[in-house]
Tab-separated table of C-alpha atoms and ligand atoms in Angstrom:
chain	number	residue	atom	x	y	z
A	1	MET	CA	-38.407	9.286	2.035
A	2	ILE	CA	-34.634	9.434	2.492
A	3	GLN	CA	-32.529	9.495	-0.671
A	4	THR	CA	-28.841	9.066	-1.173
A	5	PRO	CA	-27.326	12.603	-1.996
A	6	GLU	CA	-26.864	13.280	-5.608
A	7	PRO	CA	-23.313	13.455	-7.130
A	8	ALA	CA	-21.189	16.491	-6.501
A	9	SER	CA	-21.800	19.452	-8.670
A	10	GLY	CA	-19.241	20.465	-11.329
A	11	THR	CA	-18.384	16.751	-12.255
A	12	THR	CA	-19.914	16.554	-15.634
A	13	SER	CA	-17.030	17.086	-18.090
A	14	ARG	CA	-16.719	14.250	-20.721
A	15	GLN	CA	-13.451	12.961	-19.173
A	16	ASP	CA	-15.044	12.963	-15.696
A	17	GLU	CA	-18.085	11.002	-16.973
A	18	GLU	CA	-15.825	8.474	-18.701
A	19	PHE	CA	-13.916	8.088	-15.507
A	20	ARG	CA	-17.107	7.619	-13.560
A	21	ALA	CA	-18.151	5.015	-16.050
A	22	GLU	CA	-14.759	3.229	-15.719
A	23	VAL	CA	-15.008	3.097	-11.835
A	24	ARG	CA	-18.706	2.128	-11.854
A	25	ASP	CA	-18.088	-0.697	-14.269
A	26	TRP	CA	-15.126	-2.032	-12.535
A	27	LEU	CA	-16.778	-2.076	-9.292
A	28	ALA	CA	-20.002	-3.594	-10.615
A	29	GLN	CA	-17.956	-6.310	-12.279
A	30	ALA	CA	-15.765	-7.146	-9.188
A	31	LEU	CA	-18.551	-6.995	-6.664
A	32	ASN	CA	-20.810	-9.304	-8.827
A	33	GLY	CA	-18.034	-11.629	-9.355
A	34	GLN	CA	-14.936	-12.745	-7.438
A	35	PHE	CA	-15.619	-10.242	-4.563
A	36	ARG	CA	-19.284	-10.610	-4.253
A	37	GLU	CA	-19.174	-11.682	-0.609
A	38	LEU	CA	-17.308	-8.513	0.419
A	39	ARG	CA	-20.055	-5.916	-0.021
A	40	GLY	CA	-20.437	-3.636	2.910
A	41	LEU	CA	-17.734	-5.427	4.985
A	42	GLY	CA	-15.203	-3.766	7.134
A	43	GLY	CA	-14.907	-0.085	8.298
A	44	PRO	CA	-14.870	1.446	11.759
A	45	GLY	CA	-15.908	-1.002	14.490
A	46	ARG	CA	-15.925	-3.897	11.919
A	47	GLU	CA	-12.224	-3.976	10.878
A	48	HIS	CA	-12.158	-7.607	11.880
A	49	GLU	CA	-14.408	-8.677	9.010
A	50	ALA	CA	-12.766	-10.642	6.221
A	51	PHE	CA	-9.366	-9.033	6.567
A	52	GLU	CA	-7.475	-11.291	4.133
A	53	GLU	CA	-10.184	-11.037	1.560
A	54	ARG	CA	-10.299	-7.229	1.785
A	55	LEU	CA	-6.606	-7.271	1.430
A	56	GLU	CA	-6.962	-9.161	-1.825
A	57	TRP	CA	-9.635	-6.686	-2.851
A	58	ASP	CA	-7.334	-3.641	-2.255
A	59	ARG	CA	-4.725	-5.456	-4.329
A	60	ALA	CA	-7.145	-5.897	-7.153
A	61	LEU	CA	-8.147	-2.215	-7.004
A	62	ALA	CA	-4.387	-1.378	-7.190
A	63	ALA	CA	-4.069	-3.737	-10.228
A	64	ALA	CA	-6.827	-1.926	-11.919
A	65	GLY	CA	-5.162	1.393	-11.320
A	66	LEU	CA	-7.669	2.510	-8.713
A	67	THR	CA	-5.577	3.296	-5.650
A	68	CYS	CA	-3.803	6.553	-4.963
A	69	LEU	CA	-5.729	8.266	-7.611
A	70	GLY	CA	-4.639	11.808	-6.773
A	71	TRP	CA	-0.809	10.821	-6.638
A	72	PRO	CA	1.466	11.939	-9.484
A	73	LYS	CA	1.660	9.393	-12.413
A	74	GLU	CA	5.401	8.868	-11.821
A	75	TRP	CA	4.592	7.392	-8.468
A	76	GLY	CA	1.732	5.157	-9.763
A	77	GLY	CA	-1.180	7.526	-9.317
A	78	ARG	CA	-3.337	9.044	-12.081
A	79	ASP	CA	-2.931	12.791	-11.309
A	80	ALA	CA	-6.640	12.590	-10.820
A	81	THR	CA	-8.418	15.959	-10.418
A	82	LEU	CA	-10.322	16.848	-7.254
A	83	ALA	CA	-13.627	16.147	-9.200
A	84	GLN	CA	-12.383	12.649	-10.247
A	85	GLN	CA	-11.338	11.746	-6.649
A	86	VAL	CA	-14.799	12.890	-5.467
A	87	ILE	CA	-16.332	10.674	-8.165
A	88	PHE	CA	-14.383	7.708	-7.234
A	89	HIS	CA	-15.411	7.823	-3.506
A	90	GLU	CA	-19.031	8.478	-4.470
A	91	GLU	CA	-19.054	5.441	-6.693
A	92	TYR	CA	-17.171	3.402	-4.213
A	93	ALA	CA	-19.619	4.106	-1.522
A	94	LYS	CA	-22.709	3.639	-3.776
A	95	ALA	CA	-21.403	0.290	-4.827
A	96	ASP	CA	-21.257	-0.763	-1.106
A	97	ALA	CA	-17.657	-1.716	-1.709
A	98	PRO	CA	-15.771	-3.089	1.327
A	99	SER	CA	-13.792	-0.807	3.593
A	100	ARG	CA	-10.116	-0.441	2.568
A	101	VAL	CA	-7.406	-2.057	4.632
A	102	SER	CA	-4.664	0.239	3.223
A	103	HIS	CA	-6.119	3.548	3.866
A	104	LEU	CA	-3.608	4.662	6.523
A	105	GLY	CA	-0.752	4.303	3.967
A	106	GLU	CA	-2.750	5.568	1.081
A	107	GLU	CA	-4.378	8.602	2.931
A	108	LEU	CA	-1.663	9.547	5.529
A	109	LEU	CA	1.785	8.226	5.040
A	110	GLY	CA	1.858	8.364	1.262
A	111	PRO	CA	0.992	12.041	1.026
A	112	THR	CA	3.312	12.806	3.822
A	113	VAL	CA	6.305	11.043	1.961
A	114	LEU	CA	5.170	12.853	-1.227
A	115	ALA	CA	5.302	16.187	0.575
A	116	PHE	CA	8.358	15.849	2.845
A	117	GLY	CA	10.237	12.804	1.946
A	118	THR	CA	13.506	12.350	0.066
A	119	GLU	CA	13.547	10.746	-3.415
A	120	GLU	CA	14.994	7.530	-1.983
A	121	GLN	CA	12.061	7.395	0.600
A	122	LYS	CA	9.588	7.920	-2.253
A	123	ARG	CA	11.173	5.003	-4.211
A	124	ARG	CA	11.345	2.805	-1.190
A	125	PHE	CA	7.776	3.322	0.229
A	126	LEU	CA	5.377	4.621	-2.434
A	127	PRO	CA	5.128	1.419	-4.473
A	128	GLY	CA	4.435	-0.699	-1.420
A	129	ILE	CA	1.457	1.652	-0.525
A	130	ARG	CA	0.278	1.998	-4.177
A	131	ASN	CA	0.303	-1.763	-4.693
A	132	VAL	CA	-0.894	-2.643	-1.209
A	133	THR	CA	2.145	-4.830	-0.457
A	134	GLU	CA	3.038	-2.980	2.757
A	135	LEU	CA	0.481	-1.705	5.362
A	136	TRP	CA	0.959	1.131	7.836
A	137	CYS	CA	-0.048	2.248	11.195
A	138	GLN	CA	0.086	5.673	12.882
A	139	GLY	CA	2.270	5.768	16.078
A	140	TYR	CA	1.303	9.255	17.601
A	141	SER	CA	-0.728	8.836	20.724
A	142	GLU	CA	0.864	7.811	24.035
A	143	PRO	CA	-0.744	7.326	27.402
A	144	GLY	CA	0.362	10.822	28.449
A	145	ALA	CA	0.107	12.398	25.007
A	146	GLY	CA	-3.219	12.259	23.135
A	147	SER	CA	-4.932	15.523	22.603
A	148	ASP	CA	-1.735	17.117	23.803
A	149	LEU	CA	0.536	15.432	21.318
A	150	ALA	CA	3.560	17.671	21.994
A	151	ALA	CA	3.890	15.735	25.284
A	152	VAL	CA	5.260	12.673	23.366
A	153	SER	CA	7.954	10.947	25.479
A	154	THR	CA	8.837	7.968	23.234
A	155	SER	CA	12.452	8.560	22.614
A	156	ALA	CA	15.005	7.641	19.975
A	157	TYR	CA	18.746	8.192	19.393
A	158	LEU	CA	21.155	7.442	16.682
A	159	ASP	CA	23.275	4.303	17.446
A	160	GLY	CA	25.689	4.034	14.494
A	161	ASP	CA	23.576	3.832	11.254
A	162	GLU	CA	20.293	3.029	13.089
A	163	TRP	CA	17.887	4.808	15.320
A	164	SER	CA	17.122	3.097	18.620
A	165	ILE	CA	13.606	3.724	19.704
A	166	THR	CA	12.038	2.997	23.153
A	167	GLY	CA	8.642	4.011	24.576
A	168	GLN	CA	4.982	3.144	24.343
A	169	LYS	CA	2.228	4.146	21.928
A	170	VAL	CA	-1.434	3.576	22.472
A	171	TRP	CA	-4.640	3.336	20.465
A	172	THR	CA	-2.563	2.354	17.432
A	173	SER	CA	-5.211	1.404	14.893
A	174	LEU	CA	-4.388	-1.774	12.926
A	175	ALA	CA	-0.915	-2.080	14.429
A	176	HIS	CA	-1.373	-5.884	14.613
A	177	LEU	CA	-1.668	-6.008	10.916
A	178	ALA	CA	0.778	-3.309	9.840
A	179	ASP	CA	4.246	-3.877	8.325
A	180	TRP	CA	5.443	-0.346	9.301
A	181	CYS	CA	4.637	2.442	11.613
A	182	PHE	CA	5.222	6.131	11.319
A	183	VAL	CA	6.358	7.100	14.854
A	184	VAL	CA	6.650	10.600	16.348
A	185	ALA	CA	9.634	10.321	18.818
A	186	ARG	CA	11.746	12.646	20.824
A	187	THR	CA	15.230	12.592	19.403
A	188	GLU	CA	16.771	15.637	21.051
A	189	LYS	CA	17.433	14.866	24.736
A	190	GLY	CA	16.235	17.529	27.028
A	191	SER	CA	13.928	19.048	24.399
A	192	SER	CA	10.239	19.764	25.299
A	193	ARG	CA	6.960	20.232	23.534
A	194	HIS	CA	7.035	20.329	19.767
A	195	HIS	CA	10.839	20.839	19.631
A	196	GLY	CA	13.276	17.995	19.144
A	197	LEU	CA	10.829	15.476	17.709
A	198	SER	CA	11.463	13.413	14.665
A	199	TYR	CA	9.168	11.446	12.310
A	200	LEU	CA	10.543	7.991	12.020
A	201	LEU	CA	9.489	5.143	9.784
A	202	VAL	CA	9.837	1.957	11.836
A	203	PRO	CA	9.405	-1.683	10.716
A	204	MET	CA	6.858	-3.550	12.927
A	205	ASN	CA	8.250	-7.086	12.437
A	206	GLN	CA	11.259	-7.066	14.700
A	207	PRO	CA	12.108	-8.195	18.311
A	208	GLY	CA	11.915	-4.638	19.750
A	209	VAL	CA	8.291	-4.085	18.914
A	210	GLU	CA	5.471	-5.699	20.855
A	211	VAL	CA	1.876	-5.136	19.935
A	212	ARG	CA	-0.875	-5.755	22.601
A	213	PRO	CA	-4.487	-5.518	21.442
A	214	ILE	CA	-6.931	-3.394	23.336
A	215	ILE	CA	-10.462	-4.888	23.414
A	216	GLN	CA	-13.115	-2.247	22.627
A	217	LEU	CA	-16.718	-1.966	23.705
A	218	THR	CA	-17.538	-3.831	20.627
A	219	GLY	CA	-15.680	-6.901	21.739
A	220	THR	CA	-13.146	-6.614	18.939
A	221	ALA	CA	-9.630	-5.189	18.895
A	222	GLU	CA	-8.932	-2.743	16.254
A	223	PHE	CA	-6.410	-0.772	18.140
A	224	ASN	CA	-3.479	-1.650	20.239
A	225	GLU	CA	-0.765	-0.724	22.702
A	226	VAL	CA	2.638	-0.684	20.941
A	227	TYR	CA	5.783	-1.116	23.001
A	228	PHE	CA	9.118	-0.075	21.524
A	229	ASP	CA	12.079	-1.547	23.410
A	230	ASN	CA	15.384	-0.663	21.601
A	231	ALA	CA	13.432	-1.055	18.324
A	232	ARG	CA	15.605	-0.387	15.234
A	233	THR	CA	15.213	1.447	12.036
A	234	ALA	CA	17.824	2.782	9.549
A	235	ALA	CA	19.258	6.235	10.149
A	236	ASP	CA	17.827	7.531	6.802
A	237	LEU	CA	14.245	6.477	7.646
A	238	VAL	CA	13.438	9.845	9.109
A	239	VAL	CA	10.900	12.035	7.142
A	240	GLY	CA	11.952	15.672	7.130
A	241	ALA	CA	15.002	16.933	9.227
A	242	PRO	CA	15.760	15.160	12.539
A	243	GLY	CA	14.284	17.379	15.192
A	244	ASP	CA	11.735	18.875	12.822
A	245	GLY	CA	9.193	16.100	13.051
A	246	TRP	CA	6.449	18.229	14.478
A	247	LYS	CA	6.065	19.943	11.215
A	248	VAL	CA	5.857	16.647	9.323
A	249	ALA	CA	3.414	15.158	12.021
A	250	MET	CA	1.119	18.080	11.578
A	251	GLY	CA	1.397	17.797	7.787
A	252	THR	CA	0.128	14.150	8.017
A	253	LEU	CA	-2.939	15.376	10.008
A	254	THR	CA	-3.997	17.702	7.202
A	255	PHE	CA	-4.321	14.776	4.964
A	256	GLU	CA	-6.510	12.872	7.432
A	257	ARG	CA	-10.104	12.745	6.202
A	258	GLY	CA	-10.074	14.795	3.147
A	259	ILE	CA	-11.854	13.666	0.044
A	260	SER	CA	-12.826	10.307	1.474
A	261	THR	CA	-15.517	12.045	3.640
A	262	VAL	CA	-17.563	12.499	0.490
A	263	GLY	CA	-17.872	8.717	0.286
A	264	GLN	CA	-18.455	8.574	3.906
A	265	GLN	CA	-21.577	10.606	3.650
A	266	ILE	CA	-22.929	8.269	1.104
A	267	ARG	CA	-22.504	5.433	3.507
A	268	TYR	CA	-24.147	7.520	6.275
A	269	ALA	CA	-27.086	8.152	3.917
A	270	ARG	CA	-27.415	4.396	3.425
A	271	GLU	CA	-27.230	3.792	7.113
A	272	LEU	CA	-29.996	6.367	7.688
A	273	ALA	CA	-32.163	4.953	4.994
A	274	ASP	CA	-31.788	1.393	6.441
A	275	LEU	CA	-32.656	2.686	9.825
A	276	GLU	CA	-35.705	4.384	8.516
A	277	ASP	CA	-36.840	1.063	7.144
A	278	VAL	CA	-36.420	-0.545	10.443
A	279	ALA	CA	-38.461	2.397	11.996
A	280	ARG	CA	-41.077	1.996	9.504
A	281	LYS	CA	-41.435	-1.724	10.006
A	282	ASN	CA	-41.491	-1.702	13.763
A	283	GLY	CA	-43.861	1.335	13.949
A	284	THR	CA	-41.537	3.726	15.714
A	285	LEU	CA	-41.603	6.172	12.662
A	286	GLU	CA	-45.140	7.049	13.655
A	287	ASN	CA	-43.885	8.577	16.808
A	288	ALA	CA	-43.661	12.260	15.946
A	289	VAL	CA	-40.407	12.724	18.048
A	290	VAL	CA	-38.721	9.856	16.283
A	291	ALA	CA	-39.857	11.256	12.957
A	292	ASP	CA	-38.478	14.674	13.734
A	293	ARG	CA	-35.119	13.072	14.633
A	294	PHE	CA	-34.996	11.389	11.230
A	295	ASP	CA	-35.793	14.672	9.536
A	296	LYS	CA	-33.059	16.379	11.528
A	297	ALA	CA	-30.585	13.670	10.623
A	298	TRP	CA	-31.452	14.082	6.978
A	299	VAL	CA	-30.891	17.803	7.204
A	300	GLY	CA	-27.699	17.349	9.072
A	301	LEU	CA	-26.291	15.168	6.283
A	302	ARG	CA	-27.096	17.839	3.647
A	303	VAL	CA	-25.356	20.422	5.749
A	304	LEU	CA	-22.322	18.134	6.153
A	305	ARG	CA	-22.185	17.531	2.539
A	306	ALA	CA	-22.586	21.210	1.510
A	307	HIS	CA	-19.837	22.050	3.957
A	308	VAL	CA	-17.398	19.379	2.715
A	309	LEU	CA	-17.889	20.087	-0.958
A	310	ARG	CA	-17.491	23.827	-0.373
A	311	THR	CA	-14.323	23.171	1.684
A	312	LEU	CA	-12.881	20.982	-1.093
A	313	GLU	CA	-13.873	23.249	-3.956
A	314	SER	CA	-12.507	26.405	-2.431
A	315	GLY	CA	-9.251	24.833	-1.439
A	316	HIS	CA	-9.911	25.011	2.300
A	317	ASP	CA	-8.247	21.702	2.625
A	318	GLY	CA	-5.047	23.797	2.814
A	319	ALA	CA	-4.151	24.115	-0.766
A	320	THR	CA	-5.101	27.766	-1.351
A	321	VAL	CA	-6.387	29.443	1.823
A	322	ASP	CA	-4.411	30.443	4.976
A	323	ALA	CA	-3.737	27.835	7.620
A	324	ARG	CA	-6.165	29.367	10.096
A	325	THR	CA	-9.068	29.132	7.659
A	326	ALA	CA	-8.103	25.606	6.723
A	327	ALA	CA	-7.859	24.457	10.347
A	328	GLY	CA	-11.225	25.967	11.098
A	329	SER	CA	-12.934	24.255	8.131
A	330	ALA	CA	-11.365	20.881	9.073
A	331	SER	CA	-12.541	21.228	12.637
A	332	VAL	CA	-16.081	22.136	11.568
A	333	THR	CA	-16.096	19.035	9.266
A	334	LYS	CA	-14.892	16.800	12.065
A	335	LEU	CA	-17.442	18.096	14.522
A	336	LEU	CA	-20.289	17.777	12.001
A	337	TRP	CA	-19.609	14.149	10.894
A	338	ALA	CA	-18.559	12.820	14.383
A	339	ASN	CA	-21.566	14.232	16.099
A	340	TRP	CA	-24.036	13.233	13.259
A	341	HIS	CA	-22.821	9.719	13.319
A	342	ARG	CA	-22.905	9.451	17.178
A	343	ASP	CA	-26.431	10.741	17.167
A	344	LEU	CA	-27.421	8.169	14.442
A	345	GLY	CA	-26.130	5.422	16.795
A	346	GLU	CA	-28.362	6.837	19.553
A	347	LEU	CA	-31.294	7.024	17.227
A	348	ALA	CA	-30.802	3.399	16.146
A	349	MET	CA	-30.856	2.178	19.902
A	350	ASP	CA	-34.067	4.170	20.412
A	351	VAL	CA	-35.677	2.820	17.218
A	352	LEU	CA	-34.756	-0.782	18.221
A	353	GLY	CA	-36.072	-0.278	21.784
A	354	ALA	CA	-35.658	-3.129	24.276
A	355	PRO	CA	-34.657	-5.746	21.665
A	356	GLY	CA	-31.695	-3.591	20.961
A	357	LEU	CA	-30.237	-4.729	24.374
A	358	ILE	CA	-29.883	-8.289	23.218
A	359	ALA	CA	-26.918	-9.489	21.179
A	360	ASP	CA	-28.894	-11.452	18.455
A	361	ALA	CA	-26.443	-11.771	15.551
A	362	PRO	CA	-25.007	-15.235	14.922
A	363	GLY	CA	-22.792	-16.502	17.731
A	364	ASP	CA	-24.491	-14.080	20.151
A	365	ASP	CA	-22.602	-11.322	18.454
A	366	LEU	CA	-23.526	-7.723	18.280
A	367	ASN	CA	-25.741	-6.746	15.338
A	368	ALA	CA	-24.718	-3.823	12.966
A	369	TRP	CA	-26.869	-1.383	14.837
A	370	GLN	CA	-25.373	-2.275	18.205
A	371	ARG	CA	-21.932	-2.024	16.760
A	372	LEU	CA	-22.684	1.253	15.165
A	373	PHE	CA	-23.959	2.675	18.528
A	374	LEU	CA	-20.968	1.456	20.472
A	375	PHE	CA	-18.342	2.420	17.927
A	376	THR	CA	-19.657	5.791	17.142
A	377	ARG	CA	-18.809	6.887	20.803
A	378	ALA	CA	-15.185	6.783	19.443
A	379	ASP	CA	-16.139	9.072	16.461
A	380	THR	CA	-15.955	12.114	18.699
A	381	ILE	CA	-12.578	11.216	20.093
A	382	TYR	CA	-10.172	9.986	17.324
A	383	GLY	CA	-8.811	12.430	14.770
A	384	GLY	CA	-9.153	15.056	17.559
A	385	SER	CA	-11.934	15.187	20.130
A	386	ASN	CA	-14.948	17.375	20.158
A	387	GLU	CA	-13.445	19.574	22.807
A	388	VAL	CA	-10.278	19.919	20.973
A	389	GLN	CA	-11.957	20.908	17.773
A	390	ARG	CA	-13.956	23.470	19.592
A	391	ASN	CA	-10.778	24.917	21.144
A	392	ILE	CA	-9.278	25.191	17.628
A	393	ILE	CA	-12.343	27.070	16.273
A	394	SER	CA	-12.543	29.386	19.327
A	395	GLU	CA	-9.023	30.173	19.929
A	396	ARG	CA	-7.225	29.893	16.450
A	397	VAL	CA	-10.069	30.867	14.111
A	398	LEU	CA	-12.279	33.190	16.192
A	399	GLY	CA	-9.479	34.669	18.240
A	400	LEU	CA	-11.248	34.087	21.666
A	401	PRO	CA	-9.018	34.180	24.734
A	402	ARG	CA	-6.898	31.093	25.114
A	403	GLU	CA	-7.681	28.667	27.901
A	404	ALA	CA	-5.347	28.519	30.832
A	405	ARG	CA	-2.288	26.257	30.111
A	406	PRO	CA	-0.897	23.996	32.795
B	501	LIG	C1	-11.029	4.478	17.489
B	501	LIG	C2	-9.696	5.196	17.719
B	501	LIG	C3	-8.689	4.891	16.864
B	501	LIG	C4	-7.449	5.620	17.169
B	501	LIG	N1	-6.356	5.431	16.366
B	501	LIG	C5	-5.139	5.994	16.627
B	501	LIG	C6	-4.025	5.752	15.877
B	501	LIG	O1	-4.090	4.917	14.826
B	501	LIG	N2	-2.887	6.320	16.093
B	501	LIG	C7	-2.739	7.227	17.195
B	501	LIG	O2	-1.710	7.749	17.370
B	501	LIG	N3	-3.888	7.506	17.913
B	501	LIG	C8	-5.090	6.866	17.669
B	501	LIG	N4	-6.135	7.182	18.443
B	501	LIG	C9	-6.038	8.078	19.594
B	501	LIG	C10	-6.661	9.479	19.504
B	501	LIG	O3	-5.942	10.206	18.628
B	501	LIG	C11	-6.687	10.011	20.856
B	501	LIG	O4	-7.660	9.185	21.572
B	501	LIG	C12	-7.214	11.368	20.814
B	501	LIG	O5	-6.248	12.258	20.379
B	501	LIG	C13	-7.538	11.875	22.358
B	501	LIG	O6	-6.412	11.647	23.191
B	501	LIG	P1	-6.572	10.783	24.624
B	501	LIG	O7	-7.287	9.488	24.254
B	501	LIG	O8	-5.269	10.734	25.259
B	501	LIG	O9	-7.495	11.789	25.535
B	501	LIG	P2	-7.068	12.988	26.299
B	501	LIG	O10	-6.245	13.854	25.491
B	501	LIG	O11	-6.472	12.580	27.552
B	501	LIG	O12	-8.484	13.673	26.533
B	501	LIG	C14	-9.321	13.219	27.461
B	501	LIG	C15	-10.580	14.041	27.548
B	501	LIG	O13	-10.136	15.392	27.851
B	501	LIG	C16	-10.513	16.445	26.799
B	501	LIG	N5	-9.485	17.331	26.652
B	501	LIG	C17	-8.220	17.170	26.459
B	501	LIG	N6	-7.522	18.295	26.223
B	501	LIG	C18	-8.515	19.231	26.396
B	501	LIG	C19	-8.467	20.650	26.275
B	501	LIG	N7	-7.269	21.319	26.168
B	501	LIG	N8	-9.633	21.421	26.506
B	501	LIG	C20	-10.856	20.696	26.732
B	501	LIG	N9	-10.873	19.412	26.823
B	501	LIG	C21	-9.726	18.646	26.700
B	501	LIG	C22	-10.733	15.521	25.544
B	501	LIG	O14	-11.595	16.047	24.618
B	501	LIG	C23	-11.171	14.240	26.082
B	501	LIG	O15	-12.608	14.241	26.376
B	501	LIG	C24	-7.366	6.569	18.238
B	501	LIG	C25	-8.422	6.760	19.114
B	501	LIG	C26	-9.601	6.064	18.853
B	501	LIG	C27	-10.797	6.332	19.789
């Protein structure tokens, strides 16, 4: 019998338990009341579900003081401890609360502005993220610059008191819904690789920005091509020094998928338990090979959880250990969850068998298992592909010979 992993260890101080009760009560009340229809909606592969309602949900969370928990109080956060942030994500996932629409601002741009931004940038942007009045997207990847981000060719130059930006980004998640984009652009003519880049904050709603949706395997369009054609942003909306954007861009990546992975595992455990129910009902669980794959999945989830908690508790997120160890831990985490989730999608298809080939949800739509199977192919790509993670571990952490560079 598969069980949801127990709460993280070390989270039992009185304040922590009071905090847990506050979060649990608020979620129970909201998800049994005004937001009852939103349980379980959204998330990777399902971002199209109830967007407006989930936006309202995020704003209700903000009004209750439950967004940006780890931020300093002066910027609307709660100075929440690591343990409290873990508690929040655990309770959030256990309550089957909807996927957040403002996560790119809260988890990526906000921490970046806190770490590298000016006081004026903090005043301008943090309240909009904290209160979910402005949504963000991430303008890194380009047709010729994905894994090799230093090949960015989108360019920008100062034209009076504004930057003029021209170029193309691709795979830009939620750009069609975002108010702002954090863009890595080449601002020093003739520069190459990670030199001469800047980290610009660019408003999306302007004539120089065109967003073209990319339809995915799942039939929905969560990411986009974004074309900048003399797009404009104010001269002071560069985070860090002009030309020093690589450092800032890498800083953002260290915030990607931190504490929220704890809640992610609870969602994974629920998916695994639901799939086990399907397998029990249709008899496939009696097949020893299938049963063995369920066992392996259960063990894999425990390994993932142990690794993530150890990483967070020992400051391997970059707070107290050297950059090499932090990079290695982050890459192991990424490999563990991405492969685990992709394998679950494959297991789901094998459990469903031939009926899994038919789109049988209302409107001939894909059902949740089919969506999971198709979208989890992307898990091993975004946030750094499997191959790139293995390169980091082998070259930067283990010190193996570097692969030949072009
Ligand atoms: C669902 C999803 C959402 C995304 N959202 C965003 C977003 O919001 N913003 C954004 O900027 N980007 C986003 N991306 C883009 C993502 O970051 C890139 O897809 C990723 O970095 C890989 O880049 P690429 O697609 O250009 O592939 P490439 O870098 O061209 O890689 C192609 C293949 O070659 C392999 N490869 C590349 N280099 C090496 C190497 N040195 N050694 C061995 N193998 C190698 C890769 O692993 C991959 O299998 C998203 C992607 C997905 C799938």
